[in-house]
Tab-separated table of N, CA and C in Angstrom:
chain	number	residue	atom	x	y	z
A	1	MET	N	19.133	29.722	-11.391
A	1	MET	CA	19.323	28.288	-11.411
A	1	MET	C	19.877	27.854	-12.758
A	2	LYS	N	20.637	26.810	-12.699
A	2	LYS	CA	21.172	26.259	-13.937
A	2	LYS	C	20.113	25.432	-14.626
A	3	GLY	N	20.296	25.134	-15.887
A	3	GLY	CA	19.344	24.356	-16.664
A	3	GLY	C	19.171	22.928	-16.153
A	4	ASN	N	20.235	22.356	-15.583
A	4	ASN	CA	20.128	20.993	-15.098
A	4	ASN	C	19.543	20.914	-13.692
A	5	ALA	N	19.259	22.047	-13.060
A	5	ALA	CA	18.701	22.054	-11.713
A	5	ALA	C	17.185	21.846	-11.715
A	6	VAL	N	16.558	21.922	-12.885
A	6	VAL	CA	15.122	21.689	-12.965
A	6	VAL	C	14.870	20.191	-12.831
A	7	LEU	N	13.920	19.841	-11.970
A	7	LEU	CA	13.650	18.443	-11.699
A	7	LEU	C	12.523	17.950	-12.595
A	8	ASN	N	12.781	16.889	-13.329
A	8	ASN	CA	11.783	16.295	-14.200
A	8	ASN	C	11.124	15.143	-13.460
A	9	LEU	N	9.906	15.373	-12.927
A	9	LEU	CA	9.221	14.339	-12.146
A	9	LEU	C	8.577	13.284	-13.025
A	10	ASP	N	8.531	13.486	-14.337
A	10	ASP	CA	7.889	12.520	-15.218
A	10	ASP	C	8.674	11.216	-15.331
A	11	ARG	N	9.938	11.231	-14.981
A	11	ARG	CA	10.719	10.022	-15.148
A	11	ARG	C	10.654	9.103	-13.932
A	12	PHE	N	9.894	9.493	-12.898
A	12	PHE	CA	9.765	8.666	-11.709
A	12	PHE	C	8.448	7.911	-11.740
A	13	ALA	N	8.457	6.708	-11.233
A	13	ALA	CA	7.252	5.877	-11.160
A	13	ALA	C	6.615	6.030	-9.783
A	14	ILE	N	6.128	7.223	-9.489
A	14	ILE	CA	5.537	7.524	-8.189
A	14	ILE	C	4.032	7.530	-8.361
A	15	ASP	N	3.321	6.732	-7.554
A	15	ASP	CA	1.889	6.667	-7.749
A	15	ASP	C	1.093	7.287	-6.610
A	16	ASP	N	1.694	7.581	-5.468
A	16	ASP	CA	0.914	8.102	-4.366
A	16	ASP	C	1.257	9.536	-3.999
A	17	GLY	N	2.255	10.128	-4.588
A	17	GLY	CA	2.586	11.517	-4.336
A	17	GLY	C	3.310	11.761	-3.025
A	18	ARG	N	3.630	10.733	-2.276
A	18	ARG	CA	4.325	10.925	-1.010
A	18	ARG	C	5.831	10.823	-1.160
A	19	HIS	N	6.330	10.398	-2.287
A	19	HIS	CA	7.758	10.176	-2.470
A	19	HIS	C	8.323	11.199	-3.444
A	20	LEU	N	8.503	12.414	-2.972
A	20	LEU	CA	9.105	13.457	-3.797
A	20	LEU	C	10.574	13.600	-3.405
A	21	PRO	N	11.451	13.663	-4.383
A	21	PRO	CA	12.884	13.723	-4.054
A	21	PRO	C	13.259	15.052	-3.418
A	22	GLN	N	14.167	14.989	-2.458
A	22	GLN	CA	14.724	16.177	-1.827
A	22	GLN	C	16.240	16.094	-1.997
A	23	LEU	N	16.750	16.890	-2.897
A	23	LEU	CA	18.179	16.886	-3.174
A	23	LEU	C	18.824	18.079	-2.483
A	24	VAL	N	19.890	17.813	-1.737
A	24	VAL	CA	20.592	18.856	-0.995
A	24	VAL	C	22.044	18.829	-1.423
A	25	ILE	N	22.581	20.008	-1.690
A	25	ILE	CA	23.996	20.101	-2.046
A	25	ILE	C	24.805	20.158	-0.759
A	26	SER	N	25.780	19.279	-0.628
A	26	SER	CA	26.639	19.245	0.557
A	26	SER	C	27.549	20.463	0.545
A	27	GLU	N	27.607	21.134	1.670
A	27	GLU	CA	28.469	22.317	1.795
A	27	GLU	C	29.833	21.860	2.320
A	28	ASP	N	30.702	21.539	1.423
A	28	ASP	CA	32.044	21.130	1.810
A	28	ASP	C	33.037	21.679	0.792
A	29	ALA	N	34.223	21.190	0.847
A	29	ALA	CA	35.271	21.691	-0.047
A	29	ALA	C	34.981	21.370	-1.496
A	30	SER	N	34.181	20.342	-1.765
A	30	SER	CA	33.896	19.999	-3.152
A	30	SER	C	33.033	21.065	-3.816
A	31	THR	N	32.195	21.753	-3.046
A	31	THR	CA	31.388	22.833	-3.614
A	31	THR	C	32.280	23.994	-4.026
A	32	ALA	N	33.243	24.325	-3.191
A	32	ALA	CA	34.166	25.413	-3.513
A	32	ALA	C	35.025	25.064	-4.716
A	33	ALA	N	35.297	23.800	-4.900
A	33	ALA	CA	36.121	23.378	-6.031
A	33	ALA	C	35.319	23.303	-7.321
A	34	GLY	N	33.989	23.451	-7.239
A	34	GLY	CA	33.171	23.430	-8.449
A	34	GLY	C	32.525	22.087	-8.731
A	35	THR	N	32.777	21.098	-7.910
A	35	THR	CA	32.147	19.790	-8.088
A	35	THR	C	31.232	19.535	-6.891
A	36	ALA	N	30.022	19.961	-7.013
A	36	ALA	CA	29.084	19.835	-5.903
A	36	ALA	C	28.695	18.384	-5.687
A	37	ARG	N	28.584	18.013	-4.431
A	37	ARG	CA	28.137	16.667	-4.069
A	37	ARG	C	26.709	16.788	-3.540
A	38	PHE	N	25.852	15.901	-3.993
A	38	PHE	CA	24.440	15.937	-3.632
A	38	PHE	C	24.135	14.848	-2.608
A	39	ARG	N	23.170	15.147	-1.733
A	39	ARG	CA	22.611	14.153	-0.818
A	39	ARG	C	21.145	13.978	-1.205
A	40	ALA	N	20.700	12.726	-1.249
A	40	ALA	CA	19.319	12.450	-1.627
A	40	ALA	C	18.491	12.165	-0.386
A	41	GLY	N	17.265	12.697	-0.366
A	41	GLY	CA	16.288	12.426	0.680
A	41	GLY	C	14.927	12.250	0.038
A	42	CYS	N	13.933	11.945	0.852
A	42	CYS	CA	12.584	11.742	0.331
A	42	CYS	C	11.594	12.461	1.221
A	43	SER	N	10.516	12.933	0.636
A	43	SER	CA	9.504	13.671	1.387
A	43	SER	C	8.682	12.781	2.295
A	44	CYS	N	8.755	11.469	2.122
A	44	CYS	CA	7.995	10.559	2.986
A	44	CYS	C	8.596	10.480	4.382
A	45	GLY	N	9.865	10.858	4.539
A	45	GLY	CA	10.516	10.847	5.831
A	45	GLY	C	11.091	9.504	6.234
A	46	ARG	N	10.985	8.508	5.399
A	46	ARG	CA	11.475	7.169	5.743
A	46	ARG	C	12.820	6.855	5.114
A	47	MET	N	13.261	7.684	4.223
A	47	MET	CA	14.556	7.449	3.579
A	47	MET	C	15.609	8.256	4.322
A	48	THR	N	16.637	7.567	4.772
A	48	THR	CA	17.728	8.286	5.415
A	48	THR	C	18.478	9.077	4.356
A	49	SER	N	19.097	10.154	4.771
A	49	SER	CA	19.824	10.988	3.825
A	49	SER	C	20.953	10.179	3.213
A	50	HIS	N	20.879	9.975	1.929
A	50	HIS	CA	21.808	9.103	1.219
A	50	HIS	C	22.867	9.952	0.540
A	51	PRO	N	24.135	9.827	0.952
A	51	PRO	CA	25.166	10.607	0.267
A	51	PRO	C	25.436	10.055	-1.130
A	52	ALA	N	25.536	10.931	-2.070
A	52	ALA	CA	25.834	10.526	-3.446
A	52	ALA	C	26.793	11.540	-4.040
A	53	GLY	N	27.419	11.166	-5.097
A	53	GLY	CA	28.378	12.052	-5.725
A	53	GLY	C	27.719	13.084	-6.617
A	54	THR	N	27.127	12.630	-7.686
A	54	THR	CA	26.542	13.546	-8.653
A	54	THR	C	25.030	13.628	-8.459
A	55	ARG	N	24.425	14.549	-9.160
A	55	ARG	CA	22.975	14.713	-9.100
A	55	ARG	C	22.261	13.462	-9.623
A	56	GLU	N	22.812	12.866	-10.678
A	56	GLU	CA	22.217	11.656	-11.241
A	56	GLU	C	22.269	10.489	-10.259
A	57	GLN	N	23.362	10.388	-9.495
A	57	GLN	CA	23.463	9.336	-8.489
A	57	GLN	C	22.449	9.554	-7.367
A	58	ALA	N	22.241	10.805	-7.001
A	58	ALA	CA	21.255	11.110	-5.964
A	58	ALA	C	19.844	10.764	-6.447
A	59	LEU	N	19.537	11.093	-7.698
A	59	LEU	CA	18.222	10.745	-8.247
A	59	LEU	C	18.056	9.232	-8.364
A	60	ALA	N	19.141	8.536	-8.712
A	60	ALA	CA	19.071	7.074	-8.790
A	60	ALA	C	18.849	6.459	-7.402
A	61	ALA	N	19.467	7.040	-6.374
A	61	ALA	CA	19.258	6.544	-5.008
A	61	ALA	C	17.803	6.757	-4.586
A	62	HIS	N	17.236	7.913	-4.929
A	62	HIS	CA	15.840	8.164	-4.589
A	62	HIS	C	14.915	7.228	-5.359
A	63	LEU	N	15.203	6.993	-6.604
A	63	LEU	CA	14.381	6.081	-7.399
A	63	LEU	C	14.451	4.657	-6.847
A	64	ALA	N	15.611	4.235	-6.355
A	64	ALA	CA	15.720	2.917	-5.727
A	64	ALA	C	14.872	2.859	-4.458
A	65	HIS	N	14.829	3.961	-3.702
A	65	HIS	CA	13.976	4.019	-2.505
A	65	HIS	C	12.509	3.902	-2.890
A	66	VAL	N	12.099	4.611	-3.922
A	66	VAL	CA	10.700	4.558	-4.349
A	66	VAL	C	10.329	3.148	-4.799
A	67	ASN	N	11.215	2.505	-5.515
A	67	ASN	CA	10.930	1.151	-6.005
A	67	ASN	C	10.882	0.128	-4.876
A	68	THR	N	11.622	0.357	-3.790
A	68	THR	CA	11.532	-0.580	-2.666
A	68	THR	C	10.282	-0.323	-1.841
A	69	LYS	N	9.841	0.901	-1.734
A	69	LYS	CA	8.644	1.208	-0.966
A	69	LYS	C	7.385	0.813	-1.722
A	70	ILE	N	7.398	0.916	-3.030
A	70	ILE	CA	6.247	0.544	-3.850
A	70	ILE	C	6.593	-0.781	-4.505
A	71	GLY	N	6.451	-1.836	-3.759
A	71	GLY	CA	6.847	-3.144	-4.230
A	71	GLY	C	5.721	-3.849	-4.953
A	72	PRO	N	5.935	-5.108	-5.242
A	72	PRO	CA	4.897	-5.878	-5.925
A	72	PRO	C	3.699	-6.091	-5.004
A	73	SER	N	2.590	-6.441	-5.592
A	73	SER	CA	1.375	-6.648	-4.820
A	73	SER	C	1.530	-7.849	-3.904
A	74	LYS	N	0.755	-7.855	-2.810
A	74	LYS	CA	0.882	-8.896	-1.804
A	74	LYS	C	-0.015	-10.094	-2.075
A	75	GLY	N	-0.859	-10.017	-3.040
A	75	GLY	CA	-1.778	-11.113	-3.313
A	75	GLY	C	-1.063	-12.307	-3.903
A	76	PRO	N	-1.660	-13.489	-3.746
A	76	PRO	CA	-1.019	-14.675	-4.319
A	76	PRO	C	-1.006	-14.614	-5.843
A	77	LYS	N	0.131	-14.902	-6.417
A	77	LYS	CA	0.292	-14.797	-7.867
A	77	LYS	C	-0.398	-15.944	-8.607
A	78	TRP	N	-0.590	-17.065	-7.958
A	78	TRP	CA	-1.116	-18.249	-8.615
A	78	TRP	C	-2.630	-18.254	-8.702
A	79	LEU	N	-3.295	-17.301	-8.053
A	79	LEU	CA	-4.750	-17.287	-8.016
A	79	LEU	C	-5.256	-15.962	-8.574
A	80	PRO	N	-6.039	-15.970	-9.642
A	80	PRO	CA	-6.521	-14.708	-10.212
A	80	PRO	C	-7.494	-14.002	-9.272
A	81	VAL	N	-7.669	-12.710	-9.498
A	81	VAL	CA	-8.506	-11.881	-8.621
A	81	VAL	C	-9.946	-12.389	-8.605
A	82	GLY	N	-10.475	-12.827	-9.735
A	82	GLY	CA	-11.847	-13.332	-9.780
A	82	GLY	C	-12.054	-14.530	-8.870
A	83	ALA	N	-11.081	-15.435	-8.844
A	83	ALA	CA	-11.177	-16.614	-7.974
A	83	ALA	C	-11.087	-16.201	-6.508
A	84	ARG	N	-10.230	-15.209	-6.216
A	84	ARG	CA	-10.141	-14.726	-4.834
A	84	ARG	C	-11.451	-14.096	-4.380
A	85	LEU	N	-12.123	-13.389	-5.292
A	85	LEU	CA	-13.421	-12.792	-4.947
A	85	LEU	C	-14.470	-13.862	-4.679
A	86	VAL	N	-14.474	-14.911	-5.476
A	86	VAL	CA	-15.437	-16.001	-5.271
A	86	VAL	C	-15.178	-16.674	-3.925
A	87	ILE	N	-13.923	-16.927	-3.598
A	87	ILE	CA	-13.593	-17.539	-2.309
A	87	ILE	C	-14.020	-16.628	-1.165
A	88	LEU	N	-13.783	-15.330	-1.308
A	88	LEU	CA	-14.201	-14.384	-0.267
A	88	LEU	C	-15.710	-14.392	-0.103
A	89	MET	N	-16.453	-14.376	-1.207
A	89	MET	CA	-17.910	-14.372	-1.120
A	89	MET	C	-18.424	-15.659	-0.459
A	90	LEU	N	-17.829	-16.802	-0.793
A	90	LEU	CA	-18.230	-18.061	-0.164
A	90	LEU	C	-17.922	-18.067	1.339
A	91	ALA	N	-16.779	-17.512	1.708
A	91	ALA	CA	-16.430	-17.433	3.128
A	91	ALA	C	-17.392	-16.510	3.875
A	92	MET	N	-17.752	-15.372	3.244
A	92	MET	CA	-18.708	-14.458	3.875
A	92	MET	C	-20.074	-15.129	4.026
A	93	LEU	N	-20.491	-15.856	3.011
A	93	LEU	CA	-21.773	-16.567	3.076
A	93	LEU	C	-21.749	-17.642	4.150
A	94	ALA	N	-20.638	-18.343	4.288
A	94	ALA	CA	-20.520	-19.377	5.314
A	94	ALA	C	-20.586	-18.765	6.711
A	95	ILE	N	-19.929	-17.621	6.909
A	95	ILE	CA	-19.982	-16.951	8.216
A	95	ILE	C	-21.409	-16.517	8.535
A	96	TRP	N	-22.060	-15.873	7.571
A	96	TRP	CA	-23.421	-15.397	7.808
A	96	TRP	C	-24.372	-16.572	8.051
A	97	THR	N	-24.254	-17.630	7.269
A	97	THR	CA	-25.120	-18.804	7.433
A	97	THR	C	-24.894	-19.455	8.799
A	98	GLY	N	-23.645	-19.538	9.214
A	98	GLY	CA	-23.341	-20.093	10.531
A	98	GLY	C	-23.971	-19.284	11.656
A	99	CYS	N	-23.918	-17.971	11.536
A	99	CYS	CA	-24.553	-17.123	12.556
A	99	CYS	C	-26.068	-17.265	12.513
A	100	TYR	N	-26.651	-17.355	11.340
A	100	TYR	CA	-28.104	-17.503	11.220
A	100	TYR	C	-28.574	-18.826	11.831
A	101	ILE	N	-27.884	-19.910	11.507
A	101	ILE	CA	-28.264	-21.225	12.047
A	101	ILE	C	-28.091	-21.244	13.565
A	102	THR	N	-26.995	-20.643	14.054
A	102	THR	CA	-26.797	-20.566	15.500
A	102	THR	C	-27.924	-19.785	16.161
A	103	GLY	N	-28.343	-18.692	15.544
A	103	GLY	CA	-29.452	-17.913	16.079
A	103	GLY	C	-30.750	-18.690	16.094
A	104	GLU	N	-31.012	-19.443	15.048
A	104	GLU	CA	-32.240	-20.258	14.992
A	104	GLU	C	-32.239	-21.347	16.064
A	105	VAL	N	-31.075	-21.952	16.300
A	105	VAL	CA	-30.982	-23.031	17.285
A	105	VAL	C	-31.147	-22.480	18.706
A	106	LEU	N	-30.522	-21.334	18.974
A	106	LEU	CA	-30.541	-20.792	20.327
A	106	LEU	C	-31.760	-19.926	20.638
A	107	ALA	N	-32.544	-19.539	19.633
A	107	ALA	CA	-33.582	-18.537	19.830
A	107	ALA	C	-34.841	-19.087	20.490
A	108	ASP	N	-35.214	-20.289	20.239
A	108	ASP	CA	-36.471	-20.850	20.737
A	108	ASP	C	-37.661	-20.010	20.296
A	109	GLY	N	-37.670	-19.578	19.048
A	109	GLY	CA	-38.795	-18.835	18.502
A	109	GLY	C	-38.718	-17.330	18.660
A	110	SER	N	-37.713	-16.779	19.298
A	110	SER	CA	-37.587	-15.331	19.475
A	110	SER	C	-36.956	-14.710	18.237
A	111	LYS	N	-37.721	-13.867	17.580
A	111	LYS	CA	-37.226	-13.232	16.352
A	111	LYS	C	-36.174	-12.173	16.648
A	112	VAL	N	-36.194	-11.610	17.839
A	112	VAL	CA	-35.207	-10.596	18.210
A	112	VAL	C	-33.811	-11.228	18.298
A	113	ILE	N	-33.725	-12.400	18.889
A	113	ILE	CA	-32.428	-13.078	19.000
A	113	ILE	C	-31.928	-13.493	17.619
A	114	VAL	N	-32.831	-13.997	16.768
A	114	VAL	CA	-32.435	-14.371	15.402
A	114	VAL	C	-31.949	-13.145	14.642
A	115	ALA	N	-32.650	-12.020	14.788
A	115	ALA	CA	-32.233	-10.782	14.112
A	115	ALA	C	-30.866	-10.327	14.611
A	116	GLY	N	-30.609	-10.486	15.903
A	116	GLY	CA	-29.292	-10.132	16.446
A	116	GLY	C	-28.190	-10.994	15.865
A	117	PHE	N	-28.456	-12.281	15.739
A	117	PHE	CA	-27.452	-13.170	15.137
A	117	PHE	C	-27.263	-12.868	13.652
A	118	ILE	N	-28.339	-12.481	12.956
A	118	ILE	CA	-28.214	-12.118	11.539
A	118	ILE	C	-27.333	-10.882	11.395
A	119	LEU	N	-27.562	-9.874	12.225
A	119	LEU	CA	-26.731	-8.654	12.172
A	119	LEU	C	-25.280	-8.954	12.561
A	120	THR	N	-25.107	-9.826	13.530
A	120	THR	CA	-23.749	-10.229	13.905
A	120	THR	C	-23.057	-10.949	12.747
A	121	GLY	N	-23.800	-11.796	12.049
A	121	GLY	CA	-23.239	-12.488	10.880
A	121	GLY	C	-22.824	-11.519	9.788
A	122	PHE	N	-23.676	-10.496	9.533
A	122	PHE	CA	-23.309	-9.475	8.544
A	122	PHE	C	-22.054	-8.728	8.979
A	123	ALA	N	-21.986	-8.352	10.246
A	123	ALA	CA	-20.825	-7.611	10.741
A	123	ALA	C	-19.545	-8.448	10.620
A	124	LEU	N	-19.621	-9.716	10.983
A	124	LEU	CA	-18.437	-10.578	10.880
A	124	LEU	C	-18.032	-10.819	9.423
A	125	ALA	N	-19.010	-10.988	8.549
A	125	ALA	CA	-18.710	-11.227	7.129
A	125	ALA	C	-18.051	-10.004	6.502
A	126	PHE	N	-18.585	-8.830	6.770
A	126	PHE	CA	-17.976	-7.631	6.199
A	126	PHE	C	-16.665	-7.286	6.881
A	127	GLY	N	-16.506	-7.676	8.147
A	127	GLY	CA	-15.201	-7.533	8.800
A	127	GLY	C	-14.149	-8.390	8.132
A	128	LEU	N	-14.537	-9.591	7.735
A	128	LEU	CA	-13.615	-10.451	6.980
A	128	LEU	C	-13.236	-9.799	5.655
A	129	MET	N	-14.200	-9.193	5.000
A	129	MET	CA	-13.924	-8.544	3.721
A	129	MET	C	-12.929	-7.396	3.907
A	130	VAL	N	-13.113	-6.597	4.944
A	130	VAL	CA	-12.197	-5.478	5.197
A	130	VAL	C	-10.811	-5.985	5.568
A	131	ALA	N	-10.766	-7.049	6.357
A	131	ALA	CA	-9.471	-7.586	6.797
A	131	ALA	C	-8.660	-8.176	5.644
A	132	THR	N	-9.330	-8.701	4.635
A	132	THR	CA	-8.607	-9.361	3.538
A	132	THR	C	-8.577	-8.534	2.259
A	133	ARG	N	-8.937	-7.277	2.309
A	133	ARG	CA	-9.019	-6.471	1.081
A	133	ARG	C	-7.691	-6.344	0.358
A	134	ARG	N	-6.592	-6.300	1.067
A	134	ARG	CA	-5.289	-6.158	0.407
A	134	ARG	C	-4.843	-7.435	-0.283
A	135	TYR	N	-5.358	-8.561	0.147
A	135	TYR	CA	-4.994	-9.830	-0.476
A	135	TYR	C	-5.946	-10.214	-1.597
A	136	ILE	N	-7.150	-9.666	-1.584
A	136	ILE	CA	-8.120	-9.987	-2.626
A	136	ILE	C	-7.823	-9.187	-3.890
A	137	ALA	N	-7.788	-7.875	-3.786
A	137	ALA	CA	-7.498	-7.007	-4.929
A	137	ALA	C	-6.467	-5.977	-4.487
A	138	PRO	N	-5.190	-6.350	-4.463
A	138	PRO	CA	-4.170	-5.451	-3.931
A	138	PRO	C	-3.961	-4.236	-4.819
A	139	THR	N	-3.633	-3.134	-4.152
A	139	THR	CA	-3.281	-1.908	-4.855
A	139	THR	C	-1.810	-1.622	-4.576
A	140	ARG	N	-1.259	-0.665	-5.269
A	140	ARG	CA	0.133	-0.332	-5.078
A	140	ARG	C	0.311	0.878	-4.206
A	141	ALA	N	-0.737	1.342	-3.609
A	141	ALA	CA	-0.627	2.510	-2.781
A	141	ALA	C	-0.033	2.233	-1.451
């Protein structure tokens, strides 16, 4: 292998390990002439084979793919994470309290029905937390 064929992965901003570049030399007349043309691909399988001229162009095409796949976070920019957590906790408390009060009203003194509504309230509150996890504290993965 030539010295420039070694791939330096340190220059890529890859955080999940699924976007590894796959560079393929096109077998055409340009290879026989000494000017190899590279095609860029990605190990994630979502990048179509991108024709490029030089090796640097192929790496730049792959880096553009990585930057589009790993975009900015989806959370609202105007609201800090701490405020989003407080809103989530208040919403979870409101759901649980609503289920508890509904259980007390409908139970007529039966503790089993109240306990069922309490467990339902917990399940709904934590379901809300799971459903909104990407908007509360988004990750780049």
